[in-house]
Amino acid sequence: MRIILDTTKGRIILPKSFFPELDKMNKILAEGGSDKKWTAETYVQDQFDKAMKETMLRAEDKVVK
């Protein structure tokens, strides 16, 4: 899922599919007995923290893992 960080306007833009996907993840967690529940903010922060540990790429760069 792609999330846009708009540094000009200082905002994060989430795709339309974000919230239904977040609901699915939370449902899976609840069915598994977890007390954890993602909010948009906590999920985006978690993903941002993970991404910051990786190398910064340009759109045309090939990802090698």
Short mmCIF file of C-alpha atoms in Angstrom, two decimals:
data_model
loop_
_atom_site.label_atom_id
_atom_site.label_comp_id
_atom_site.label_asym_id
_atom_site.label_seq_id
_atom_site.Cartn_x
_atom_site.Cartn_y
_atom_site.Cartn_z
CA MET A 1 0.00 0.00 0.00
CA ARG A 2 1.40 3.38 -0.94
CA ILE A 3 1.04 6.31 1.40
CA ILE A 4 1.94 9.83 0.25
CA LEU A 5 3.98 12.14 2.44
CA ASP A 6 3.26 15.66 1.18
CA THR A 7 6.10 17.77 2.54
CA THR A 8 4.79 20.91 0.86
CA LYS A 9 1.48 20.85 2.69
CA GLY A 10 2.73 18.94 5.73
CA ARG A 11 0.28 16.08 5.54
CA ILE A 12 0.01 12.35 4.96
CA ILE A 13 -2.43 11.19 2.29
CA LEU A 14 -3.88 7.70 2.65
CA PRO A 15 -5.44 5.77 -0.25
CA LYS A 16 -9.17 4.97 -0.26
CA SER A 17 -8.35 1.31 0.39
CA PHE A 18 -6.44 2.12 3.60
CA PHE A 19 -9.29 2.03 6.11
CA PRO A 20 -10.95 -1.17 4.83
CA GLU A 21 -7.51 -2.85 4.94
CA LEU A 22 -6.92 -1.53 8.46
CA ASP A 23 -10.31 -2.93 9.50
CA LYS A 24 -9.35 -6.33 8.06
CA MET A 25 -6.04 -6.32 9.97
CA ASN A 26 -7.80 -5.39 13.22
CA LYS A 27 -10.39 -8.14 12.67
CA ILE A 28 -7.63 -10.72 12.17
CA LEU A 29 -5.88 -9.51 15.33
CA ALA A 30 -9.12 -9.71 17.34
CA GLU A 31 -9.93 -13.19 16.00
CA GLY A 32 -6.45 -14.27 17.03
CA GLY A 33 -7.09 -13.11 20.58
CA SER A 34 -4.84 -10.06 20.43
CA ASP A 35 -5.62 -6.91 22.40
CA LYS A 36 -3.71 -4.85 19.84
CA LYS A 37 -5.77 -2.59 17.61
CA TRP A 38 -4.25 -0.41 14.90
CA THR A 39 -5.36 3.17 14.42
CA ALA A 40 -4.42 5.00 11.25
CA GLU A 41 -1.82 6.96 13.21
CA THR A 42 -0.22 3.99 14.96
CA TYR A 43 -0.08 1.90 11.77
CA VAL A 44 1.43 4.70 9.67
CA GLN A 45 3.97 5.52 12.42
CA ASP A 46 4.96 1.83 12.67
CA GLN A 47 5.42 1.55 8.91
CA PHE A 48 7.29 4.86 8.74
CA ASP A 49 9.69 3.72 11.48
CA LYS A 50 10.39 0.48 9.58
CA ALA A 51 10.89 2.32 6.28
CA MET A 52 13.32 4.83 7.81
CA LYS A 53 15.67 1.95 8.63
CA GLU A 54 15.90 1.13 4.91
CA THR A 55 17.82 2.88 2.16
CA MET A 56 16.04 5.86 0.59
CA LEU A 57 15.09 5.16 -3.03
CA ARG A 58 13.92 7.08 -6.08
CA ALA A 59 10.78 5.88 -7.84
CA GLU A 60 12.86 4.44 -10.70
CA ASP A 61 15.28 2.51 -8.44
CA LYS A 62 14.98 -1.25 -8.43
CA VAL A 63 14.44 -2.75 -4.99
CA VAL A 64 16.80 -5.63 -4.23
CA LYS A 65 16.21 -7.69 -1.10
#
